[in-house]
Amino acid sequence: MKAITVSDILIATKGTLIRGNKTQRITDVCIDSKSIPSEATLFIPLKGERVDAHKFIDNAIENGAIGCIVSDLLKVPENVQIVIEVADTKKALQDIGAYYRKTRDIKLVGVTGSVGKTTTRELTAAALMAIGRENVYQTLGNRNSQTGVPLTLCDIADEKLGVIELGISEEGEMDILTEMAELDAAIITVIGVAHIQQLKSQENICREKMAITKGLKADGCILINGDDQFQRDYRSKLNHKSYLYGTAEDCDFRATDIKQQADGMSFNFHAEGKVYEAYIPIMGMHNVVNATAALGAACVLGVDVNEAIKSIADFKGVKMRQQILEKNGFTVIDDSYNANPDSMKAGLKVLADYELKTCGRKIALLADMKELGDDEVHYHEEIGGFAAGMPIDMLLTVGTLAESIGKICRTKNKSIITIHFDDNAQASEYLNTKLKAGDILYVKGSRSMALDEVVKALK
């Protein structure tokens, strides 16, 4: 964060200065009392359903914070130098993020969607870094929420281009995020069924994701997935300039001649009437589509296409998102960060298309997919049917819901060996005794299933 003053904070939040000097410089805002980044930090305690962080103000001050923004003055210790009172601390954080964003001369791309947000964000950042790594900002970690986005915005310094991730799980949430961000361009990845429990239908999910345009600047643009019919159907309702990306013939940014290589994907990238040879060092047709979005964003922001293509060729991938790990003679595709039906199908396709170096086996370890609402069993059975059509050797499952994946697969394709485990410990023990040199193991499940524990336990 470039330094602003207490006076700026008061303007942004419409808060009341209870204690302190309006000219005091502030270099950080923070919501974690244990991680105070600098002496000129304001701690903002949030009130959650279970915990009111006002009780951690003492800790924040002990750890170096200069002051706090609060909604409960009774919980403020006497030794706090700066105290600002507001009605709602979460809203104050968002107001600061929005205010600070207006002070930054940066062109921002926002990425949202049901599947592939983080990988697309990282690919987009890689493409933009053709102008120099030091000139590009991107969301750190998974800070894509109502509290994460304002913290992300406050991290921007003097970068020229940036990409941020916007995640939603409830109606109206995107309005808050996008209006803070004031985007120059937006990317929608795929409209799937993630968070369908809260949003009820894919049509509703599409509408909420498309609300990202509410925060687009008047001359901004949106890149929508031309391979996604939900987005195509919604396109006529958009007021901003829109581009299609993907593999369909009418896409403005298109991938053709897609080939899976030993360690990545090669393809031809079509843009503005020209064709370019491109390569990404990650697997999967879906990631090629993500790459066309990233390169498309680079194009609309004026980045040289050839340089952007060179830049994404050095992409390192994202931890626990189809991360390829070489173990003791066998290979693991660690895709354990999270899961929904669309991403699980895409991952199984990557496993199916993977070229074995020796005569090993293709093995999938799948766990429950959460937040799928009343149709959760149906979605797991659907994965079972999909897996049955894949050229894999074994399907291992963990979790009550995932058990139905194996049952359906076994019913439809008896040549695939299916085994169910009660927990990750059982799965780890089995794999450590059965995996052989040349095997490839694909690992996928919702975050709460913690399949990364299995990956770490593999010897």
CSV table of C-alpha atoms in Angstrom, one decimal:
chain,number,residue,atom,x,y,z
A,1,MET,CA,0.0,0.0,0.0
A,2,LYS,CA,1.3,3.5,-0.9
A,3,ALA,CA,0.9,5.7,2.2
A,4,ILE,CA,-2.4,7.5,2.8
A,5,THR,CA,-3.5,9.5,5.8
A,6,VAL,CA,-6.0,9.1,8.6
A,7,SER,CA,-7.9,11.9,6.9
A,8,ASP,CA,-8.2,9.8,3.7
A,9,ILE,CA,-9.5,6.9,5.9
A,10,LEU,CA,-12.1,9.2,7.4
A,11,ILE,CA,-13.2,10.4,3.9
A,12,ALA,CA,-13.4,6.8,2.7
A,13,THR,CA,-15.3,5.4,5.6
A,14,LYS,CA,-17.3,8.4,6.8
A,15,GLY,CA,-16.0,7.4,10.2
A,16,THR,CA,-15.5,9.5,13.3
A,17,LEU,CA,-12.0,10.1,14.6
A,18,ILE,CA,-12.1,9.3,18.4
A,19,ARG,CA,-8.4,9.5,19.0
A,20,GLY,CA,-5.3,10.5,16.9
A,21,ASN,CA,-4.0,12.9,14.3
A,22,LYS,CA,-5.6,13.3,10.8
A,23,THR,CA,-2.2,13.8,9.2
A,24,GLN,CA,-0.8,10.5,10.5
A,25,ARG,CA,0.4,8.4,7.5
A,26,ILE,CA,-1.0,4.9,7.2
A,27,THR,CA,0.8,2.2,5.1
A,28,ASP,CA,-1.3,-0.8,5.7
A,29,VAL,CA,-4.7,-2.1,6.8
A,30,CYS,CA,-5.1,-5.5,8.3
A,31,ILE,CA,-7.8,-7.9,9.6
A,32,ASP,CA,-5.4,-10.5,11.2
A,33,SER,CA,-4.2,-9.3,14.6
A,34,LYS,CA,-1.3,-11.8,14.4
A,35,SER,CA,0.1,-10.5,11.1
A,36,ILE,CA,0.7,-6.8,11.4
A,37,PRO,CA,2.8,-5.9,8.4
A,38,SER,CA,4.1,-2.5,9.5
A,39,GLU,CA,4.1,0.0,12.4
A,40,ALA,CA,1.7,2.3,10.5
A,41,THR,CA,-1.0,-0.3,10.2
A,42,LEU,CA,-4.6,0.1,11.1
A,43,PHE,CA,-6.2,-3.1,12.5
A,44,ILE,CA,-9.8,-3.6,11.4
A,45,PRO,CA,-11.6,-6.2,13.6
A,46,LEU,CA,-14.4,-8.0,11.8
A,47,LYS,CA,-17.5,-9.4,13.4
A,48,GLY,CA,-18.3,-12.9,12.3
A,49,GLU,CA,-21.1,-15.4,13.1
A,50,ARG,CA,-18.9,-17.0,15.8
A,51,VAL,CA,-16.1,-14.6,16.6
A,52,ASP,CA,-16.0,-10.8,17.1
A,53,ALA,CA,-12.4,-9.8,16.4
A,54,HIS,CA,-12.7,-6.7,18.5
A,55,LYS,CA,-11.5,-8.9,21.3
A,56,PHE,CA,-8.1,-9.1,19.5
A,57,ILE,CA,-7.4,-5.4,19.4
A,58,ASP,CA,-5.0,-5.8,22.3
A,59,ASN,CA,-3.1,-8.4,20.3
A,60,ALA,CA,-2.9,-6.2,17.2
A,61,ILE,CA,-1.5,-3.3,19.2
A,62,GLU,CA,1.1,-5.6,20.9
A,63,ASN,CA,2.1,-6.9,17.5
A,64,GLY,CA,2.7,-3.3,16.2
A,65,ALA,CA,-0.5,-1.8,14.9
A,66,ILE,CA,-0.7,2.0,15.4
A,67,GLY,CA,-4.5,2.0,15.7
A,68,CYS,CA,-7.8,0.5,14.8
A,69,ILE,CA,-11.1,1.0,13.1
A,70,VAL,CA,-14.0,-0.2,15.3
A,71,SER,CA,-17.7,-0.4,15.7
A,72,ASP,CA,-17.5,-1.0,19.5
A,73,LEU,CA,-15.6,1.6,21.4
A,74,LEU,CA,-16.0,-0.2,24.7
A,75,LYS,CA,-13.5,-2.9,23.5
A,76,VAL,CA,-10.7,-0.4,22.7
A,77,PRO,CA,-7.8,-0.3,25.1
A,78,GLU,CA,-6.4,3.0,26.4
A,79,ASN,CA,-3.0,2.7,24.7
A,80,VAL,CA,-4.3,2.8,21.1
A,81,GLN,CA,-2.9,5.9,19.3
A,82,ILE,CA,-5.5,6.1,16.6
A,83,VAL,CA,-9.2,5.1,16.9
A,84,ILE,CA,-11.8,5.5,14.2
A,85,GLU,CA,-15.4,4.6,14.9
A,86,VAL,CA,-17.7,3.3,12.1
A,87,ALA,CA,-21.0,1.5,12.0
A,88,ASP,CA,-19.8,-1.6,10.2
A,89,THR,CA,-16.1,-2.6,10.1
A,90,LYS,CA,-16.5,-4.9,7.1
A,91,LYS,CA,-18.1,-2.1,5.1
A,92,ALA,CA,-15.3,0.2,6.3
A,93,LEU,CA,-12.7,-2.2,4.9
A,94,GLN,CA,-14.6,-2.3,1.6
A,95,ASP,CA,-14.9,1.5,1.5
A,96,ILE,CA,-11.1,1.8,2.0
A,97,GLY,CA,-10.4,-0.6,-0.7
A,98,ALA,CA,-12.7,1.3,-3.2
A,99,TYR,CA,-11.2,4.6,-2.2
A,100,TYR,CA,-7.6,3.4,-2.5
A,101,ARG,CA,-8.2,1.8,-5.9
A,102,LYS,CA,-9.2,5.2,-7.2
A,103,THR,CA,-5.8,6.6,-6.3
A,104,ARG,CA,-4.0,4.0,-8.4
A,105,ASP,CA,-3.3,4.4,-12.1
A,106,ILE,CA,-3.5,0.8,-13.0
A,107,LYS,CA,-5.5,-1.1,-15.6
A,108,LEU,CA,-7.2,-4.1,-13.8
A,109,VAL,CA,-8.6,-7.3,-15.2
A,110,GLY,CA,-11.2,-9.1,-13.0
A,111,VAL,CA,-11.5,-12.9,-13.3
A,112,THR,CA,-14.6,-14.9,-12.1
A,113,GLY,CA,-16.5,-18.1,-13.0
A,114,SER,CA,-17.4,-21.4,-11.4
A,115,VAL,CA,-14.3,-23.3,-12.5
A,116,GLY,CA,-10.7,-22.3,-13.2
A,117,LYS,CA,-10.6,-18.8,-11.7
A,118,THR,CA,-7.2,-19.1,-10.0
A,119,THR,CA,-5.5,-20.8,-12.9
A,120,THR,CA,-6.9,-18.3,-15.4
A,121,ARG,CA,-5.9,-15.4,-13.1
A,122,GLU,CA,-2.3,-16.8,-12.9
A,123,LEU,CA,-2.2,-17.4,-16.7
A,124,THR,CA,-3.4,-13.8,-17.2
A,125,ALA,CA,-0.8,-12.4,-14.9
A,126,ALA,CA,1.8,-14.4,-16.7
A,127,ALA,CA,0.7,-13.0,-20.1
A,128,LEU,CA,0.6,-9.5,-18.8
A,129,MET,CA,4.1,-9.9,-17.3
A,130,ALA,CA,5.4,-9.6,-20.9
A,131,ILE,CA,5.7,-5.9,-20.0
A,132,GLY,CA,7.9,-6.8,-17.0
A,133,ARG,CA,7.1,-8.7,-13.8
A,134,GLU,CA,7.6,-5.6,-11.7
A,135,ASN,CA,4.8,-3.8,-13.6
A,136,VAL,CA,2.1,-6.4,-12.9
A,137,TYR,CA,0.0,-7.0,-9.8
A,138,GLN,CA,-2.2,-10.0,-9.1
A,139,THR,CA,-4.3,-11.3,-6.2
A,140,LEU,CA,-2.2,-13.2,-3.6
A,141,GLY,CA,-3.5,-16.6,-2.5
A,142,ASN,CA,-7.3,-16.9,-2.5
A,143,ARG,CA,-8.2,-13.4,-1.5
A,144,ASN,CA,-11.3,-13.2,-3.7
A,145,SER,CA,-14.0,-12.5,-1.2
A,146,GLN,CA,-15.8,-9.5,0.3
A,147,THR,CA,-12.9,-9.1,2.7
A,148,GLY,CA,-10.1,-10.4,0.5
A,149,VAL,CA,-10.8,-8.1,-2.5
A,150,PRO,CA,-10.4,-4.8,-0.6
A,151,LEU,CA,-7.2,-6.2,1.0
A,152,THR,CA,-6.0,-7.1,-2.5
A,153,LEU,CA,-6.8,-3.6,-3.8
A,154,CYS,CA,-4.9,-2.0,-0.9
A,155,ASP,CA,-1.8,-4.0,-1.8
A,156,ILE,CA,-1.4,-2.3,-5.2
A,157,ALA,CA,1.5,0.0,-5.4
A,158,ASP,CA,2.8,1.5,-8.7
A,159,GLU,CA,2.1,-1.4,-11.1
A,160,LYS,CA,0.7,-0.6,-14.5
A,161,LEU,CA,-1.4,-3.7,-15.1
A,162,GLY,CA,-3.1,-6.1,-12.7
A,163,VAL,CA,-5.4,-9.1,-12.4
A,164,ILE,CA,-7.6,-9.9,-9.5
A,165,GLU,CA,-9.9,-12.8,-8.7
A,166,LEU,CA,-13.6,-12.3,-7.7
A,167,GLY,CA,-15.4,-15.2,-6.0
A,168,ILE,CA,-19.0,-15.3,-5.0
A,169,SER,CA,-21.3,-17.7,-3.2
A,170,GLU,CA,-24.5,-15.7,-2.7
A,171,GLU,CA,-26.8,-13.4,-4.5
A,172,GLY,CA,-25.7,-9.7,-4.8
A,173,GLU,CA,-22.1,-10.4,-3.7
A,174,MET,CA,-20.6,-9.6,-7.1
A,175,ASP,CA,-22.1,-6.1,-7.1
A,176,ILE,CA,-20.0,-5.3,-3.9
A,177,LEU,CA,-16.8,-6.8,-5.3
A,178,THR,CA,-16.9,-5.3,-8.8
A,179,GLU,CA,-17.9,-1.8,-7.7
A,180,MET,CA,-14.9,-1.7,-5.4
A,181,ALA,CA,-12.5,-2.9,-8.2
A,182,GLU,CA,-13.5,-0.5,-11.1
A,183,LEU,CA,-12.3,-3.0,-13.7
A,184,ASP,CA,-10.9,-2.2,-17.2
A,185,ALA,CA,-11.6,-5.8,-18.4
A,186,ALA,CA,-13.3,-8.9,-17.1
A,187,ILE,CA,-13.0,-12.6,-17.8
A,188,ILE,CA,-15.7,-15.2,-17.1
A,189,THR,CA,-14.4,-18.7,-17.1
A,190,VAL,CA,-17.1,-21.4,-17.0
A,191,ILE,CA,-20.6,-21.3,-15.6
A,192,GLY,CA,-20.8,-24.6,-13.6
A,193,VAL,CA,-22.6,-25.8,-10.5
A,194,ALA,CA,-20.2,-24.6,-7.8
A,195,HIS,CA,-22.3,-22.9,-5.1
A,196,ILE,CA,-25.5,-24.1,-6.7
A,197,GLN,CA,-26.7,-24.9,-3.2
A,198,GLN,CA,-26.9,-21.2,-2.5
A,199,LEU,CA,-27.7,-19.8,-5.9
A,200,LYS,CA,-30.2,-22.6,-6.9
A,201,SER,CA,-29.6,-22.8,-10.7
A,202,GLN,CA,-26.9,-22.4,-13.3
A,203,GLU,CA,-29.0,-19.6,-14.8
A,204,ASN,CA,-28.8,-17.7,-11.5
A,205,ILE,CA,-25.1,-18.4,-11.3
A,206,CYS,CA,-24.6,-17.0,-14.8
A,207,ARG,CA,-26.5,-13.9,-13.9
A,208,GLU,CA,-24.6,-13.3,-10.7
A,209,LYS,CA,-21.2,-13.8,-12.4
A,210,MET,CA,-22.2,-11.5,-15.3
A,211,ALA,CA,-22.9,-8.8,-12.7
A,212,ILE,CA,-19.1,-8.3,-12.9
A,213,THR,CA,-19.9,-5.8,-15.6
A,214,LYS,CA,-21.5,-3.4,-13.1
A,215,GLY,CA,-18.1,-2.4,-12.0
A,216,LEU,CA,-16.6,-2.2,-15.5
A,217,LYS,CA,-15.5,1.2,-16.6
A,218,ALA,CA,-17.6,2.7,-19.4
A,219,ASP,CA,-14.9,1.9,-22.0
A,220,GLY,CA,-14.1,-1.5,-20.4
A,221,CYS,CA,-14.7,-4.9,-22.0
A,222,ILE,CA,-15.7,-8.4,-21.0
A,223,LEU,CA,-14.2,-11.7,-22.4
A,224,ILE,CA,-16.8,-14.5,-22.2
A,225,ASN,CA,-16.3,-18.2,-22.9
A,226,GLY,CA,-17.5,-19.0,-26.4
A,227,ASP,CA,-17.7,-22.7,-25.5
A,228,ASP,CA,-20.2,-22.0,-22.7
A,229,GLN,CA,-23.8,-21.8,-23.9
A,230,PHE,CA,-25.0,-20.1,-20.7
A,231,GLN,CA,-22.6,-17.2,-21.4
A,232,ARG,CA,-23.5,-17.0,-25.1
A,233,ASP,CA,-27.2,-16.8,-24.2
A,234,TYR,CA,-26.5,-14.0,-21.8
A,235,ARG,CA,-24.3,-12.0,-24.2
A,236,SER,CA,-27.1,-9.9,-25.7
A,237,LYS,CA,-27.9,-8.5,-22.3
A,238,LEU,CA,-24.5,-7.0,-21.9
A,239,ASN,CA,-24.0,-3.2,-22.4
A,240,HIS,CA,-20.2,-3.3,-22.6
A,241,LYS,CA,-18.0,-4.4,-25.5
A,242,SER,CA,-17.7,-8.2,-25.4
A,243,TYR,CA,-15.3,-10.7,-26.9
A,244,LEU,CA,-15.6,-14.5,-27.2
A,245,TYR,CA,-12.7,-16.8,-26.4
A,246,GLY,CA,-12.4,-20.6,-26.7
A,247,THR,CA,-12.4,-23.1,-29.5
A,248,ALA,CA,-15.6,-22.3,-31.4
A,249,GLU,CA,-15.1,-21.0,-34.9
A,250,ASP,CA,-16.6,-17.6,-34.2
A,251,CYS,CA,-14.4,-16.8,-31.2
A,252,ASP,CA,-12.4,-13.6,-31.3
A,253,PHE,CA,-9.6,-15.3,-29.4
A,254,ARG,CA,-9.4,-18.9,-30.5
A,255,ALA,CA,-7.4,-22.1,-30.0
A,256,THR,CA,-7.0,-24.6,-32.8
A,257,ASP,CA,-4.7,-27.6,-33.5
A,258,ILE,CA,-4.6,-28.5,-29.8
A,259,LYS,CA,-2.1,-31.2,-28.9
A,260,GLN,CA,-1.2,-32.7,-25.6
A,261,GLN,CA,2.6,-33.0,-25.2
A,262,ALA,CA,4.6,-34.9,-22.5
A,263,ASP,CA,4.6,-31.9,-20.2
A,264,GLY,CA,2.0,-29.4,-21.5
A,265,MET,CA,-0.3,-28.4,-24.4
A,266,SER,CA,0.6,-26.9,-27.8
A,267,PHE,CA,-2.0,-25.0,-29.9
A,268,ASN,CA,-2.4,-22.2,-32.4
A,269,PHE,CA,-3.8,-19.0,-31.1
A,270,HIS,CA,-5.9,-16.9,-33.4
A,271,ALA,CA,-6.3,-13.2,-32.7
A,272,GLU,CA,-7.1,-10.1,-34.8
A,273,GLY,CA,-6.8,-12.0,-38.0
A,274,LYS,CA,-3.4,-13.5,-37.2
A,275,VAL,CA,-2.3,-17.0,-36.1
A,276,TYR,CA,0.4,-17.6,-33.5
A,277,GLU,CA,2.0,-20.8,-32.2
A,278,ALA,CA,1.6,-21.2,-28.5
A,279,TYR,CA,2.4,-23.6,-25.6
A,280,ILE,CA,1.5,-23.9,-21.9
A,281,PRO,CA,3.4,-26.2,-19.5
A,282,ILE,CA,0.2,-27.5,-17.9
A,283,MET,CA,-2.2,-30.2,-19.0
A,284,GLY,CA,-5.7,-30.2,-20.3
A,285,MET,CA,-7.9,-28.9,-23.0
A,286,HIS,CA,-9.7,-26.7,-20.4
A,287,ASN,CA,-6.4,-25.0,-19.6
A,288,VAL,CA,-5.9,-24.2,-23.3
A,289,VAL,CA,-9.2,-22.4,-23.2
A,290,ASN,CA,-8.1,-20.6,-20.0
A,291,ALA,CA,-4.9,-19.6,-21.9
A,292,THR,CA,-7.0,-18.1,-24.8
A,293,ALA,CA,-8.8,-15.9,-22.2
A,294,ALA,CA,-5.4,-14.8,-20.7
A,295,LEU,CA,-3.9,-14.0,-24.1
A,296,GLY,CA,-7.2,-12.3,-25.1
A,297,ALA,CA,-7.0,-10.0,-22.0
A,298,ALA,CA,-3.4,-9.2,-22.9
A,299,CYS,CA,-4.5,-8.3,-26.4
A,300,VAL,CA,-7.2,-5.9,-25.3
A,301,LEU,CA,-4.9,-4.2,-22.8
A,302,GLY,CA,-2.3,-3.6,-25.5
A,303,VAL,CA,0.3,-6.2,-24.6
A,304,ASP,CA,2.4,-7.5,-27.5
A,305,VAL,CA,0.9,-10.9,-28.4
A,306,ASN,CA,4.2,-12.6,-29.3
A,307,GLU,CA,5.7,-11.5,-25.9
A,308,ALA,CA,2.6,-12.6,-24.0
A,309,ILE,CA,2.8,-16.1,-25.7
A,310,LYS,CA,6.5,-16.3,-24.7
A,311,SER,CA,5.6,-15.3,-21.1
A,312,ILE,CA,2.9,-18.0,-20.6
A,313,ALA,CA,5.3,-20.6,-21.9
A,314,ASP,CA,7.1,-20.1,-18.6
A,315,PHE,CA,4.0,-20.5,-16.5
A,316,LYS,CA,4.8,-22.6,-13.4
A,317,GLY,CA,1.2,-23.8,-12.6
A,318,VAL,CA,-0.6,-23.4,-9.3
A,319,LYS,CA,-0.1,-25.5,-6.2
A,320,MET,CA,-2.7,-28.3,-5.8
A,321,ARG,CA,-4.3,-27.4,-9.1
A,322,GLN,CA,-3.2,-30.1,-11.5
A,323,GLN,CA,0.3,-29.8,-10.1
A,324,ILE,CA,2.5,-32.6,-11.6
A,325,LEU,CA,4.7,-34.2,-9.0
A,326,GLU,CA,7.3,-36.9,-9.6
A,327,LYS,CA,7.5,-39.3,-6.7
A,328,ASN,CA,9.3,-42.6,-6.3
A,329,GLY,CA,9.0,-43.8,-9.9
A,330,PHE,CA,5.4,-42.8,-10.2
A,331,THR,CA,3.6,-39.5,-11.1
A,332,VAL,CA,1.0,-37.6,-9.2
A,333,ILE,CA,-1.4,-35.0,-10.6
A,334,ASP,CA,-2.3,-33.1,-7.5
A,335,ASP,CA,-5.6,-31.4,-8.2
A,336,SER,CA,-6.7,-31.6,-4.5
A,337,TYR,CA,-7.4,-27.9,-3.8
A,338,ASN,CA,-11.1,-28.1,-4.6
A,339,ALA,CA,-13.7,-29.9,-6.7
A,340,ASN,CA,-17.0,-29.5,-8.5
A,341,PRO,CA,-18.5,-31.7,-11.3
A,342,ASP,CA,-17.0,-29.6,-14.2
A,343,SER,CA,-13.5,-29.5,-12.8
A,344,MET,CA,-13.6,-33.2,-11.9
A,345,LYS,CA,-14.6,-34.2,-15.4
A,346,ALA,CA,-11.8,-31.9,-16.8
A,347,GLY,CA,-9.3,-33.5,-14.5
A,348,LEU,CA,-10.4,-37.1,-15.4
A,349,LYS,CA,-10.0,-36.1,-19.1
A,350,VAL,CA,-6.4,-35.0,-18.3
A,351,LEU,CA,-5.7,-38.3,-16.7
A,352,ALA,CA,-7.2,-40.2,-19.6
A,353,ASP,CA,-5.2,-38.3,-22.2
A,354,TYR,CA,-1.9,-38.5,-20.2
A,355,GLU,CA,0.7,-40.5,-22.1
A,356,LEU,CA,2.3,-43.1,-19.9
A,357,LYS,CA,6.1,-43.3,-20.2
A,358,THR,CA,6.1,-47.1,-19.4
A,359,CYS,CA,3.4,-49.7,-19.0
A,360,GLY,CA,2.0,-48.2,-15.8
A,361,ARG,CA,-1.6,-47.7,-14.7
A,362,LYS,CA,-3.9,-44.7,-14.7
A,363,ILE,CA,-5.5,-44.3,-11.2
A,364,ALA,CA,-8.0,-41.7,-10.0
A,365,LEU,CA,-8.5,-40.9,-6.3
A,366,LEU,CA,-11.7,-38.9,-6.0
A,367,ALA,CA,-13.4,-37.5,-2.8
A,368,ASP,CA,-16.7,-35.8,-2.1
A,369,MET,CA,-17.8,-32.6,-3.9
A,370,LYS,CA,-19.5,-30.2,-1.5
A,371,GLU,CA,-22.1,-27.5,-1.8
A,372,LEU,CA,-24.1,-29.1,-4.6
A,373,GLY,CA,-27.5,-28.8,-2.9
A,374,ASP,CA,-30.3,-31.3,-3.2
A,375,ASP,CA,-28.9,-32.9,-6.4
A,376,GLU,CA,-25.5,-33.8,-4.8
A,377,VAL,CA,-26.0,-37.5,-5.2
A,378,HIS,CA,-27.0,-37.1,-8.8
A,379,TYR,CA,-23.8,-35.1,-9.6
A,380,HIS,CA,-21.6,-37.8,-8.0
A,381,GLU,CA,-23.4,-40.5,-9.9
A,382,GLU,CA,-22.8,-38.5,-13.1
A,383,ILE,CA,-19.1,-38.4,-12.4
A,384,GLY,CA,-19.2,-42.2,-12.0
A,385,GLY,CA,-20.8,-42.6,-15.4
A,386,PHE,CA,-18.2,-40.2,-16.9
A,387,ALA,CA,-15.3,-42.1,-15.3
A,388,ALA,CA,-16.7,-45.3,-16.7
A,389,GLY,CA,-16.1,-44.0,-20.2
A,390,MET,CA,-12.5,-43.0,-19.5
A,391,PRO,CA,-9.5,-45.3,-20.3
A,392,ILE,CA,-8.4,-45.6,-16.7
A,393,ASP,CA,-7.4,-48.7,-14.7
A,394,MET,CA,-8.5,-47.9,-11.2
A,395,LEU,CA,-11.0,-45.6,-9.4
A,396,LEU,CA,-10.5,-45.0,-5.7
A,397,THR,CA,-12.9,-43.0,-3.6
A,398,VAL,CA,-13.1,-41.4,-0.2
A,399,GLY,CA,-16.2,-40.0,1.5
A,400,THR,CA,-19.9,-40.8,1.7
A,401,LEU,CA,-20.9,-39.0,-1.4
A,402,ALA,CA,-17.9,-40.2,-3.5
A,403,GLU,CA,-18.8,-43.8,-2.8
A,404,SER,CA,-21.6,-43.5,-5.3
A,405,ILE,CA,-19.0,-42.5,-8.0
A,406,GLY,CA,-17.4,-45.9,-7.6
A,407,LYS,CA,-20.7,-47.7,-7.5
A,408,ILE,CA,-21.9,-46.2,-10.8
A,409,CYS,CA,-18.5,-46.7,-12.5
A,410,ARG,CA,-18.4,-50.3,-11.5
A,411,THR,CA,-21.9,-50.9,-12.8
A,412,LYS,CA,-21.1,-49.3,-16.2
A,413,ASN,CA,-17.5,-50.6,-16.7
A,414,LYS,CA,-16.5,-53.7,-14.8
A,415,SER,CA,-12.9,-53.5,-16.3
A,416,ILE,CA,-12.1,-50.5,-14.0
A,417,ILE,CA,-11.1,-51.6,-10.5
A,418,THR,CA,-13.0,-49.6,-7.9
A,419,ILE,CA,-12.2,-49.4,-4.2
A,420,HIS,CA,-13.7,-47.2,-1.5
A,421,PHE,CA,-12.0,-46.0,1.6
A,422,ASP,CA,-13.5,-44.6,4.8
A,423,ASP,CA,-10.9,-41.9,5.2
A,424,ASN,CA,-7.6,-40.4,3.9
A,425,ALA,CA,-5.5,-42.6,6.2
A,426,GLN,CA,-6.8,-45.8,4.6
A,427,ALA,CA,-6.3,-44.4,1.1
A,428,SER,CA,-2.8,-43.3,1.9
A,429,GLU,CA,-1.9,-46.7,3.4
A,430,TYR,CA,-3.3,-48.5,0.3
A,431,LEU,CA,-1.5,-46.3,-2.2
A,432,ASN,CA,1.8,-46.6,-0.4
A,433,THR,CA,1.7,-50.3,-0.7
A,434,LYS,CA,0.2,-50.6,-4.2
A,435,LEU,CA,1.6,-47.8,-6.4
A,436,LYS,CA,4.3,-49.0,-8.8
A,437,ALA,CA,6.9,-47.4,-11.0
A,438,GLY,CA,5.2,-46.0,-14.1
A,439,ASP,CA,1.8,-45.4,-12.5
A,440,ILE,CA,0.1,-42.1,-12.7
A,441,LEU,CA,-2.3,-41.0,-9.9
A,442,TYR,CA,-4.9,-38.2,-10.3
A,443,VAL,CA,-6.2,-36.7,-7.0
A,444,LYS,CA,-9.3,-34.6,-6.7
A,445,GLY,CA,-11.8,-33.6,-4.0
A,446,SER,CA,-13.4,-30.6,-2.3
A,447,ARG,CA,-11.2,-28.6,0.0
A,448,SER,CA,-12.9,-29.9,3.2
A,449,MET,CA,-11.9,-33.5,2.1
A,450,ALA,CA,-8.2,-32.5,2.4
A,451,LEU,CA,-6.9,-35.0,-0.1
A,452,ASP,CA,-3.6,-33.0,-0.1
A,453,GLU,CA,-3.0,-35.1,3.1
A,454,VAL,CA,-2.9,-38.2,0.9
A,455,VAL,CA,-0.5,-36.5,-1.5
A,456,LYS,CA,1.9,-35.5,1.3
A,457,ALA,CA,1.7,-39.1,2.7
A,458,LEU,CA,2.9,-40.7,-0.5
A,459,LYS,CA,6.4,-42.1,-0.3
